Amino acid sequence: MRLCRFEPDRVGLLDGSNVHDVTSALGALGAFRYPLPSHDVLIEALPGLRESLLDEARRVSAVALEDLDLLSPVANPGKIIAAPVNYQKHLLEVRGDVALHHHGMIHDIQRAGLFLKAPSSLIGPSQRIKIRSTERRTDHEVELAVVIGKPCRQVSRTTAANYIAGYSIALDITERGTEERSLRKSIDTYTVLGPWLVTADELPDAGALDLSLEINGELRQKANTRDLILGVADLIEFASSYYGLLPGDVILTGTPQGVGPIRPGDAITASIERIGTMRVEVEAA
Ligand code: MN
């Protein structure tokens, strides 16, 4: 299944270049009372909802995808976990540029560990990235995003696949500077997720996917997920040894070489093989 969200707070199933609005099948999610769950209840319920979503998609007519304003396919991730330097060529690129490494502060992922981005930074492709400061350099990072489907902790890499709901494309937008990553990368609109969630049954192996990013039609990043230092299963093992993972938690797997600045007026096109392509515009805050 390819599941998307679009304005105004609708949920859709993709059917080629069309979308069936299956929002009414979400009634089965039930009502919640305060305090609300701290994970994404749609992602949690997805396995049980599958048949009713497909039935609803058969029942309602489709609208053209291009007419929709796409939102983040995960509405309420409890946390967004990110891998800092997880492609060898990106590590070399960062070590070679003081604007990126800030006087040797960069280490490989086994030493640097992981970091968190605030869920409040999350937007979908139709919502523009708003540059906080045009005085500071702000960079694009295209990344494969993994969405966790089931609660887990202390997962071994050999069973990690059981806990994956699916995959999306992410942009980890980054203000350069010496401050903590969680500050510079959690600015409002600095995490983009989209264009939809491809459920794991459609993508059993995310370990060899081409990914790329263009700015205004010019290729900036091009790599393959086989070059990840820690692959998807390794990252789930690593993250779940620190945090309990919950449905809807997102893991950004790290960006490959080719990072560079974005400016107001730019249009970013990010693609990952077998997931799709999303276009995101950039403006001043
Ligand atoms: Mn990143």
PDB file of C-alpha atoms and ligand atoms in Angstrom:
ATOM      1  CA  MET A   1       0.000   0.000   0.000  1.00  0.00           C
ATOM      2  CA  ARG A   2       0.991   3.567  -0.633  1.00  0.00           C
ATOM      3  CA  LEU A   3      -0.646   5.737   1.973  1.00  0.00           C
ATOM      4  CA  CYS A   4      -0.678   9.524   1.791  1.00  0.00           C
ATOM      5  CA  ARG A   5      -2.155  12.406   3.725  1.00  0.00           C
ATOM      6  CA  PHE A   6      -3.407  15.550   2.048  1.00  0.00           C
ATOM      7  CA  GLU A   7      -5.185  18.803   2.831  1.00  0.00           C
ATOM      8  CA  PRO A   8      -7.444  19.164   4.678  1.00  0.00           C
ATOM      9  CA  ASP A   9      -6.388  16.266   6.928  1.00  0.00           C
ATOM     10  CA  ARG A  10      -7.504  13.526   4.554  1.00  0.00           C
ATOM     11  CA  VAL A  11      -5.935  10.084   4.186  1.00  0.00           C
ATOM     12  CA  GLY A  12      -5.546   8.530   0.760  1.00  0.00           C
ATOM     13  CA  LEU A  13      -4.448   5.340  -0.947  1.00  0.00           C
ATOM     14  CA  LEU A  14      -2.401   5.756  -4.083  1.00  0.00           C
ATOM     15  CA  ASP A  15      -3.499   4.077  -7.279  1.00  0.00           C
ATOM     16  CA  GLY A  16      -0.944   4.989  -9.934  1.00  0.00           C
ATOM     17  CA  SER A  17      -1.156   8.743 -10.352  1.00  0.00           C
ATOM     18  CA  ASN A  18      -4.559   8.853  -8.635  1.00  0.00           C
ATOM     19  CA  VAL A  19      -5.596   8.821  -4.995  1.00  0.00           C
ATOM     20  CA  HIS A  20      -8.642   7.309  -3.317  1.00  0.00           C
ATOM     21  CA  ASP A  21      -9.785   9.248  -0.253  1.00  0.00           C
ATOM     22  CA  VAL A  22     -10.150   6.526   2.397  1.00  0.00           C
ATOM     23  CA  THR A  23     -10.547   8.840   5.386  1.00  0.00           C
ATOM     24  CA  SER A  24     -13.950   7.430   6.310  1.00  0.00           C
ATOM     25  CA  ALA A  25     -12.354   4.018   6.935  1.00  0.00           C
ATOM     26  CA  LEU A  26     -10.449   5.603   9.839  1.00  0.00           C
ATOM     27  CA  GLY A  27     -13.600   5.651  11.933  1.00  0.00           C
ATOM     28  CA  ALA A  28     -12.447   2.276  13.244  1.00  0.00           C
ATOM     29  CA  LEU A  29      -9.548   4.014  14.985  1.00  0.00           C
ATOM     30  CA  GLY A  30     -11.938   4.919  17.795  1.00  0.00           C
ATOM     31  CA  ALA A  31     -12.031   7.828  20.170  1.00  0.00           C
ATOM     32  CA  PHE A  32      -9.269   8.856  22.537  1.00  0.00           C
ATOM     33  CA  ARG A  33      -9.371  10.581  25.876  1.00  0.00           C
ATOM     34  CA  TYR A  34      -6.791  12.858  27.396  1.00  0.00           C
ATOM     35  CA  PRO A  35      -3.924  12.168  27.850  1.00  0.00           C
ATOM     36  CA  LEU A  36      -3.645  11.146  24.207  1.00  0.00           C
ATOM     37  CA  PRO A  37      -1.263   8.374  23.120  1.00  0.00           C
ATOM     38  CA  SER A  38       2.291   9.578  22.503  1.00  0.00           C
ATOM     39  CA  HIS A  39       2.620   7.602  19.282  1.00  0.00           C
ATOM     40  CA  ASP A  40       0.869   7.670  15.910  1.00  0.00           C
ATOM     41  CA  VAL A  41      -2.405   5.761  16.243  1.00  0.00           C
ATOM     42  CA  LEU A  42      -2.971   5.382  12.492  1.00  0.00           C
ATOM     43  CA  ILE A  43       0.422   3.753  11.954  1.00  0.00           C
ATOM     44  CA  GLU A  44      -0.241   1.513  14.972  1.00  0.00           C
ATOM     45  CA  ALA A  45      -3.614   0.426  13.559  1.00  0.00           C
ATOM     46  CA  LEU A  46      -2.463   0.043   9.957  1.00  0.00           C
ATOM     47  CA  PRO A  47      -2.149  -3.782   9.859  1.00  0.00           C
ATOM     48  CA  GLY A  48      -5.723  -4.202  11.184  1.00  0.00           C
ATOM     49  CA  LEU A  49      -7.107  -1.429   8.968  1.00  0.00           C
ATOM     50  CA  ARG A  50      -5.584  -2.747   5.787  1.00  0.00           C
ATOM     51  CA  GLU A  51      -8.651  -4.537   4.437  1.00  0.00           C
ATOM     52  CA  SER A  52     -11.067  -1.722   5.248  1.00  0.00           C
ATOM     53  CA  LEU A  53      -8.736   0.810   3.611  1.00  0.00           C
ATOM     54  CA  LEU A  54      -8.569  -1.315   0.466  1.00  0.00           C
ATOM     55  CA  ASP A  55     -12.370  -1.840   0.496  1.00  0.00           C
ATOM     56  CA  GLU A  56     -12.923   1.896   0.848  1.00  0.00           C
ATOM     57  CA  ALA A  57     -10.486   2.593  -2.002  1.00  0.00           C
ATOM     58  CA  ARG A  58     -12.523   0.268  -4.248  1.00  0.00           C
ATOM     59  CA  ARG A  59     -15.733   2.026  -3.210  1.00  0.00           C
ATOM     60  CA  VAL A  60     -14.784   5.689  -3.754  1.00  0.00           C
ATOM     61  CA  SER A  61     -13.701   7.317  -6.995  1.00  0.00           C
ATOM     62  CA  ALA A  62     -10.164   8.598  -7.374  1.00  0.00           C
ATOM     63  CA  VAL A  63      -8.823  12.116  -7.677  1.00  0.00           C
ATOM     64  CA  ALA A  64      -5.634  13.130  -9.470  1.00  0.00           C
ATOM     65  CA  LEU A  65      -2.588  13.116  -7.225  1.00  0.00           C
ATOM     66  CA  GLU A  66      -1.311  16.314  -8.849  1.00  0.00           C
ATOM     67  CA  ASP A  67      -4.377  18.211  -7.569  1.00  0.00           C
ATOM     68  CA  LEU A  68      -3.633  17.373  -3.920  1.00  0.00           C
ATOM     69  CA  ASP A  69      -1.574  19.244  -1.335  1.00  0.00           C
ATOM     70  CA  LEU A  70       0.396  16.474   0.307  1.00  0.00           C
ATOM     71  CA  LEU A  71       1.040  16.462   4.053  1.00  0.00           C
ATOM     72  CA  SER A  72       3.497  14.335   6.020  1.00  0.00           C
ATOM     73  CA  PRO A  73       2.320  10.717   5.684  1.00  0.00           C
ATOM     74  CA  VAL A  74       2.881  10.310   9.438  1.00  0.00           C
ATOM     75  CA  ALA A  75       0.832  12.891  11.333  1.00  0.00           C
ATOM     76  CA  ASN A  76       2.018  12.366  14.898  1.00  0.00           C
ATOM     77  CA  PRO A  77       5.415  10.741  15.261  1.00  0.00           C
ATOM     78  CA  GLY A  78       6.377  10.500  18.918  1.00  0.00           C
ATOM     79  CA  LYS A  79       9.980  11.078  17.967  1.00  0.00           C
ATOM     80  CA  ILE A  80      12.132  11.627  14.903  1.00  0.00           C
ATOM     81  CA  ILE A  81      15.484   9.880  15.282  1.00  0.00           C
ATOM     82  CA  ALA A  82      18.278  10.780  12.897  1.00  0.00           C
ATOM     83  CA  ALA A  83      21.659   9.373  11.924  1.00  0.00           C
ATOM     84  CA  PRO A  84      24.311  12.086  11.675  1.00  0.00           C
ATOM     85  CA  VAL A  85      27.030  10.853   9.301  1.00  0.00           C
ATOM     86  CA  ASN A  86      26.092   7.513   7.848  1.00  0.00           C
ATOM     87  CA  TYR A  87      27.570   7.444   4.329  1.00  0.00           C
ATOM     88  CA  GLN A  88      31.362   7.095   4.016  1.00  0.00           C
ATOM     89  CA  LYS A  89      31.633   9.614   1.149  1.00  0.00           C
ATOM     90  CA  HIS A  90      29.604  12.158   3.101  1.00  0.00           C
ATOM     91  CA  LEU A  91      31.942  11.663   6.080  1.00  0.00           C
ATOM     92  CA  LEU A  92      34.932  12.425   3.819  1.00  0.00           C
ATOM     93  CA  GLU A  93      33.123  15.450   2.361  1.00  0.00           C
ATOM     94  CA  VAL A  94      32.354  16.782   5.834  1.00  0.00           C
ATOM     95  CA  ARG A  95      35.901  16.206   7.092  1.00  0.00           C
ATOM     96  CA  GLY A  96      37.212  18.205   4.128  1.00  0.00           C
ATOM     97  CA  ASP A  97      35.116  21.358   4.683  1.00  0.00           C
ATOM     98  CA  VAL A  98      35.351  23.517   7.808  1.00  0.00           C
ATOM     99  CA  ALA A  99      31.877  24.942   7.088  1.00  0.00           C
ATOM    100  CA  LEU A 100      30.562  21.410   7.584  1.00  0.00           C
ATOM    101  CA  HIS A 101      32.764  19.950  10.318  1.00  0.00           C
ATOM    102  CA  HIS A 102      33.180  23.057  12.500  1.00  0.00           C
ATOM    103  CA  HIS A 103      36.749  22.369  13.629  1.00  0.00           C
ATOM    104  CA  GLY A 104      36.684  18.618  13.882  1.00  0.00           C
ATOM    105  CA  MET A 105      33.368  18.156  15.673  1.00  0.00           C
ATOM    106  CA  ILE A 106      32.295  15.416  13.258  1.00  0.00           C
ATOM    107  CA  HIS A 107      32.786  11.729  14.019  1.00  0.00           C
ATOM    108  CA  ASP A 108      31.607   8.605  12.280  1.00  0.00           C
ATOM    109  CA  ILE A 109      28.194   7.360  13.370  1.00  0.00           C
ATOM    110  CA  GLN A 110      29.485   4.663  15.734  1.00  0.00           C
ATOM    111  CA  ARG A 111      31.134   7.414  17.820  1.00  0.00           C
ATOM    112  CA  ALA A 112      28.623  10.203  17.203  1.00  0.00           C
ATOM    113  CA  GLY A 113      25.540   8.088  17.926  1.00  0.00           C
ATOM    114  CA  LEU A 114      22.089   9.321  16.965  1.00  0.00           C
ATOM    115  CA  PHE A 115      20.182  12.529  17.604  1.00  0.00           C
ATOM    116  CA  LEU A 116      16.564  13.651  17.808  1.00  0.00           C
ATOM    117  CA  LYS A 117      14.670  16.198  15.754  1.00  0.00           C
ATOM    118  CA  ALA A 118      11.614  17.849  17.260  1.00  0.00           C
ATOM    119  CA  PRO A 119       8.331  16.482  15.834  1.00  0.00           C
ATOM    120  CA  SER A 120       7.191  20.119  15.590  1.00  0.00           C
ATOM    121  CA  SER A 121       9.700  20.580  12.746  1.00  0.00           C
ATOM    122  CA  LEU A 122       7.752  18.151  10.536  1.00  0.00           C
ATOM    123  CA  ILE A 123       5.950  19.170   7.338  1.00  0.00           C
ATOM    124  CA  GLY A 124       4.766  17.507   4.139  1.00  0.00           C
ATOM    125  CA  PRO A 125       5.846  18.242   0.563  1.00  0.00           C
ATOM    126  CA  SER A 126       3.154  20.865  -0.141  1.00  0.00           C
ATOM    127  CA  GLN A 127       4.181  22.923   2.886  1.00  0.00           C
ATOM    128  CA  ARG A 128       7.166  25.089   2.171  1.00  0.00           C
ATOM    129  CA  ILE A 129      10.503  25.038   3.981  1.00  0.00           C
ATOM    130  CA  LYS A 130      10.820  28.438   5.663  1.00  0.00           C
ATOM    131  CA  ILE A 131      14.456  29.486   6.056  1.00  0.00           C
ATOM    132  CA  ARG A 132      14.930  30.817   9.601  1.00  0.00           C
ATOM    133  CA  SER A 133      18.004  32.909   8.813  1.00  0.00           C
ATOM    134  CA  THR A 134      19.315  33.848   5.396  1.00  0.00           C
ATOM    135  CA  GLU A 135      22.523  35.033   7.135  1.00  0.00           C
ATOM    136  CA  ARG A 136      23.383  31.451   8.039  1.00  0.00           C
ATOM    137  CA  ARG A 137      24.077  28.650   5.591  1.00  0.00           C
ATOM    138  CA  THR A 138      21.164  26.188   5.406  1.00  0.00           C
ATOM    139  CA  ASP A 139      21.706  22.845   3.666  1.00  0.00           C
ATOM    140  CA  HIS A 140      19.605  20.132   2.045  1.00  0.00           C
ATOM    141  CA  GLU A 141      19.999  16.487   3.053  1.00  0.00           C
ATOM    142  CA  VAL A 142      17.993  13.781   1.296  1.00  0.00           C
ATOM    143  CA  GLU A 143      17.516  10.609   3.338  1.00  0.00           C
ATOM    144  CA  LEU A 144      15.643   7.341   3.355  1.00  0.00           C
ATOM    145  CA  ALA A 145      13.126   7.492   6.215  1.00  0.00           C
ATOM    146  CA  VAL A 146      11.989   4.349   8.066  1.00  0.00           C
ATOM    147  CA  VAL A 147       8.677   4.416   9.911  1.00  0.00           C
ATOM    148  CA  ILE A 148       8.369   2.095  12.898  1.00  0.00           C
ATOM    149  CA  GLY A 149       5.175   0.006  12.975  1.00  0.00           C
ATOM    150  CA  LYS A 150       5.180  -1.788  16.351  1.00  0.00           C
ATOM    151  CA  PRO A 151       6.438  -1.028  19.850  1.00  0.00           C
ATOM    152  CA  CYS A 152       9.858  -2.500  20.456  1.00  0.00           C
ATOM    153  CA  ARG A 153      13.037  -2.162  22.456  1.00  0.00           C
ATOM    154  CA  GLN A 154      16.421  -3.948  22.428  1.00  0.00           C
ATOM    155  CA  VAL A 155      15.725  -5.275  18.938  1.00  0.00           C
ATOM    156  CA  SER A 156      18.412  -7.337  17.237  1.00  0.00           C
ATOM    157  CA  ARG A 157      19.242  -6.489  13.638  1.00  0.00           C
ATOM    158  CA  THR A 158      18.109  -9.971  12.592  1.00  0.00           C
ATOM    159  CA  THR A 159      14.505  -9.294  13.657  1.00  0.00           C
ATOM    160  CA  ALA A 160      14.403  -5.545  12.974  1.00  0.00           C
ATOM    161  CA  ALA A 161      12.369  -5.948   9.770  1.00  0.00           C
ATOM    162  CA  ASN A 162       9.384  -7.124  11.859  1.00  0.00           C
ATOM    163  CA  TYR A 163       9.009  -3.648  13.350  1.00  0.00           C
ATOM    164  CA  ILE A 164       8.992  -1.582  10.151  1.00  0.00           C
ATOM    165  CA  ALA A 165       5.683  -0.087   8.943  1.00  0.00           C
ATOM    166  CA  GLY A 166       7.196   1.354   5.789  1.00  0.00           C
ATOM    167  CA  TYR A 167       9.386   3.918   4.107  1.00  0.00           C
ATOM    168  CA  SER A 168       9.245   7.513   2.899  1.00  0.00           C
ATOM    169  CA  ILE A 169      11.605  10.152   1.579  1.00  0.00           C
ATOM    170  CA  ALA A 170      12.896  12.665   4.118  1.00  0.00           C
ATOM    171  CA  LEU A 171      14.639  15.999   3.912  1.00  0.00           C
ATOM    172  CA  ASP A 172      16.755  16.751   6.974  1.00  0.00           C
ATOM    173  CA  ILE A 173      17.171  20.501   6.547  1.00  0.00           C
ATOM    174  CA  THR A 174      20.162  21.798   8.469  1.00  0.00           C
ATOM    175  CA  GLU A 175      21.275  25.214   9.598  1.00  0.00           C
ATOM    176  CA  ARG A 176      25.078  25.071   9.680  1.00  0.00           C
ATOM    177  CA  GLY A 177      26.842  26.125  12.828  1.00  0.00           C
ATOM    178  CA  THR A 178      28.416  24.948  16.047  1.00  0.00           C
ATOM    179  CA  GLU A 179      25.224  24.521  18.074  1.00  0.00           C
ATOM    180  CA  GLU A 180      23.794  21.110  18.943  1.00  0.00           C
ATOM    181  CA  ARG A 181      22.234  19.315  15.980  1.00  0.00           C
ATOM    182  CA  SER A 182      18.925  19.057  17.816  1.00  0.00           C
ATOM    183  CA  LEU A 183      18.723  22.862  17.827  1.00  0.00           C
ATOM    184  CA  ARG A 184      19.855  23.553  14.260  1.00  0.00           C
ATOM    185  CA  LYS A 185      17.819  20.742  12.703  1.00  0.00           C
ATOM    186  CA  SER A 186      14.581  21.146  14.667  1.00  0.00           C
ATOM    187  CA  ILE A 187      13.592  24.546  13.305  1.00  0.00           C
ATOM    188  CA  ASP A 188       9.950  24.653  12.161  1.00  0.00           C
ATOM    189  CA  THR A 189       9.605  23.128   8.641  1.00  0.00           C
ATOM    190  CA  TYR A 190      13.158  21.647   8.726  1.00  0.00           C
ATOM    191  CA  THR A 191      11.957  18.043   8.519  1.00  0.00           C
ATOM    192  CA  VAL A 192      10.040  17.103   5.380  1.00  0.00           C
ATOM    193  CA  LEU A 193       8.469  13.658   5.029  1.00  0.00           C
ATOM    194  CA  GLY A 194       6.745  12.428   1.908  1.00  0.00           C
ATOM    195  CA  PRO A 195       5.423  12.034  -0.626  1.00  0.00           C
ATOM    196  CA  TRP A 196       3.704   8.976   0.935  1.00  0.00           C
ATOM    197  CA  LEU A 197       4.373   5.897   3.049  1.00  0.00           C
ATOM    198  CA  VAL A 198       5.260   2.762   1.099  1.00  0.00           C
ATOM    199  CA  THR A 199       4.381  -0.132   3.375  1.00  0.00           C
ATOM    200  CA  ALA A 200       7.153  -2.619   4.078  1.00  0.00           C
ATOM    201  CA  ASP A 201       5.411  -5.472   2.235  1.00  0.00           C
ATOM    202  CA  GLU A 202       5.927  -3.485  -1.001  1.00  0.00           C
ATOM    203  CA  LEU A 203       9.558  -2.804  -0.242  1.00  0.00           C
ATOM    204  CA  PRO A 204      11.039  -5.860   1.493  1.00  0.00           C
ATOM    205  CA  ASP A 205      14.630  -4.704   0.957  1.00  0.00           C
ATOM    206  CA  ALA A 206      15.484  -1.038   1.348  1.00  0.00           C
ATOM    207  CA  GLY A 207      19.183  -1.851   1.246  1.00  0.00           C
ATOM    208  CA  ALA A 208      19.880  -1.050  -2.414  1.00  0.00           C
ATOM    209  CA  LEU A 209      17.803   1.955  -3.452  1.00  0.00           C
ATOM    210  CA  ASP A 210      19.036   4.827  -5.604  1.00  0.00           C
ATOM    211  CA  LEU A 211      18.348   8.200  -4.041  1.00  0.00           C
ATOM    212  CA  SER A 212      18.892  11.663  -5.455  1.00  0.00           C
ATOM    213  CA  LEU A 213      18.187  15.332  -4.907  1.00  0.00           C
ATOM    214  CA  GLU A 214      17.997  18.217  -7.355  1.00  0.00           C
ATOM    215  CA  ILE A 215      17.840  21.940  -6.714  1.00  0.00           C
ATOM    216  CA  ASN A 216      16.026  23.849  -9.455  1.00  0.00           C
ATOM    217  CA  GLY A 217      16.598  20.897 -11.768  1.00  0.00           C
ATOM    218  CA  GLU A 218      20.338  20.616 -11.038  1.00  0.00           C
ATOM    219  CA  LEU A 219      21.556  17.312  -9.586  1.00  0.00           C
ATOM    220  CA  ARG A 220      23.208  17.766  -6.167  1.00  0.00           C
ATOM    221  CA  GLN A 221      23.040  14.404  -4.397  1.00  0.00           C
ATOM    222  CA  LYS A 222      23.072  10.939  -5.938  1.00  0.00           C
ATOM    223  CA  ALA A 223      23.826   7.744  -4.054  1.00  0.00           C
ATOM    224  CA  ASN A 224      22.501   4.315  -3.169  1.00  0.00           C
ATOM    225  CA  THR A 225      21.354   3.044   0.218  1.00  0.00           C
ATOM    226  CA  ARG A 226      23.771   0.109  -0.112  1.00  0.00           C
ATOM    227  CA  ASP A 227      26.459   2.634   0.878  1.00  0.00           C
ATOM    228  CA  LEU A 228      24.912   3.283   4.289  1.00  0.00           C
ATOM    229  CA  ILE A 229      27.492   2.638   7.026  1.00  0.00           C
ATOM    230  CA  LEU A 230      24.750   1.408   9.368  1.00  0.00           C
ATOM    231  CA  GLY A 231      21.877  -0.030   7.343  1.00  0.00           C
ATOM    232  CA  VAL A 232      18.207   0.090   8.295  1.00  0.00           C
ATOM    233  CA  ALA A 233      18.346  -3.018  10.529  1.00  0.00           C
ATOM    234  CA  ASP A 234      21.544  -1.790  12.241  1.00  0.00           C
ATOM    235  CA  LEU A 235      19.914   1.577  12.941  1.00  0.00           C
ATOM    236  CA  ILE A 236      16.851  -0.048  14.498  1.00  0.00           C
ATOM    237  CA  GLU A 237      19.126  -2.179  16.686  1.00  0.00           C
ATOM    238  CA  PHE A 238      21.179   0.887  17.656  1.00  0.00           C
ATOM    239  CA  ALA A 239      18.204   3.201  18.306  1.00  0.00           C
ATOM    240  CA  SER A 240      16.189   0.591  20.216  1.00  0.00           C
ATOM    241  CA  SER A 241      19.137  -0.049  22.532  1.00  0.00           C
ATOM    242  CA  TYR A 242      18.625   3.528  23.789  1.00  0.00           C
ATOM    243  CA  TYR A 243      14.944   4.281  23.206  1.00  0.00           C
ATOM    244  CA  GLY A 244      11.776   2.261  23.224  1.00  0.00           C
ATOM    245  CA  LEU A 245      10.459   2.637  19.677  1.00  0.00           C
ATOM    246  CA  LEU A 246       6.761   3.243  19.105  1.00  0.00           C
ATOM    247  CA  PRO A 247       4.451   3.096  16.058  1.00  0.00           C
ATOM    248  CA  GLY A 248       4.977   6.184  13.942  1.00  0.00           C
ATOM    249  CA  ASP A 249       8.488   6.909  15.199  1.00  0.00           C
ATOM    250  CA  VAL A 250      10.610   7.937  12.230  1.00  0.00           C
ATOM    251  CA  ILE A 251      14.268   7.094  11.685  1.00  0.00           C
ATOM    252  CA  LEU A 252      16.143   9.272   9.192  1.00  0.00           C
ATOM    253  CA  THR A 253      18.959   7.061   7.983  1.00  0.00           C
ATOM    254  CA  GLY A 254      21.472   9.791   7.096  1.00  0.00           C
ATOM    255  CA  THR A 255      22.394  11.725   3.997  1.00  0.00           C
ATOM    256  CA  PRO A 256      24.938  10.892   1.308  1.00  0.00           C
ATOM    257  CA  GLN A 257      27.578  13.200  -0.159  1.00  0.00           C
ATOM    258  CA  GLY A 258      26.624  16.337  -2.083  1.00  0.00           C
ATOM    259  CA  VAL A 259      25.011  18.460   0.639  1.00  0.00           C
ATOM    260  CA  GLY A 260      24.837  22.154  -0.176  1.00  0.00           C
ATOM    261  CA  PRO A 261      22.957  25.351   0.491  1.00  0.00           C
ATOM    262  CA  ILE A 262      19.306  26.123  -0.240  1.00  0.00           C
ATOM    263  CA  ARG A 263      17.848  29.600  -0.534  1.00  0.00           C
ATOM    264  CA  PRO A 264      14.395  31.200  -0.685  1.00  0.00           C
ATOM    265  CA  GLY A 265      12.932  30.639  -4.145  1.00  0.00           C
ATOM    266  CA  ASP A 266      14.586  27.243  -4.627  1.00  0.00           C
ATOM    267  CA  ALA A 267      12.615  24.128  -5.509  1.00  0.00           C
ATOM    268  CA  ILE A 268      13.936  20.808  -4.178  1.00  0.00           C
ATOM    269  CA  THR A 269      13.140  17.563  -5.977  1.00  0.00           C
ATOM    270  CA  ALA A 270      13.975  14.447  -3.979  1.00  0.00           C
ATOM    271  CA  SER A 271      13.629  10.903  -5.301  1.00  0.00           C
ATOM    272  CA  ILE A 272      14.132   7.423  -3.934  1.00  0.00           C
ATOM    273  CA  GLU A 273      13.817   4.369  -6.137  1.00  0.00           C
ATOM    274  CA  ARG A 274      10.598   2.360  -5.522  1.00  0.00           C
ATOM    275  CA  ILE A 275       9.222   5.110  -3.275  1.00  0.00           C
ATOM    276  CA  GLY A 276       8.758   8.089  -5.586  1.00  0.00           C
ATOM    277  CA  THR A 277       9.582  11.744  -6.038  1.00  0.00           C
ATOM    278  CA  MET A 278       8.592  14.820  -4.087  1.00  0.00           C
ATOM    279  CA  ARG A 279       8.981  18.499  -4.866  1.00  0.00           C
ATOM    280  CA  VAL A 280       9.325  20.986  -2.023  1.00  0.00           C
ATOM    281  CA  GLU A 281       9.608  24.739  -2.284  1.00  0.00           C
ATOM    282  CA  VAL A 282      11.775  26.988  -0.124  1.00  0.00           C
ATOM    283  CA  GLU A 283      10.931  30.475   1.112  1.00  0.00           C
ATOM    284  CA  ALA A 284      12.072  32.934   3.762  1.00  0.00           C
ATOM    285  CA  ALA A 285      10.456  32.595   7.190  1.00  0.00           C
TER     286      ALA A 285
HETATM  287 MN    MN B   1      20.774  14.202   8.142  1.00  0.00          MN
END
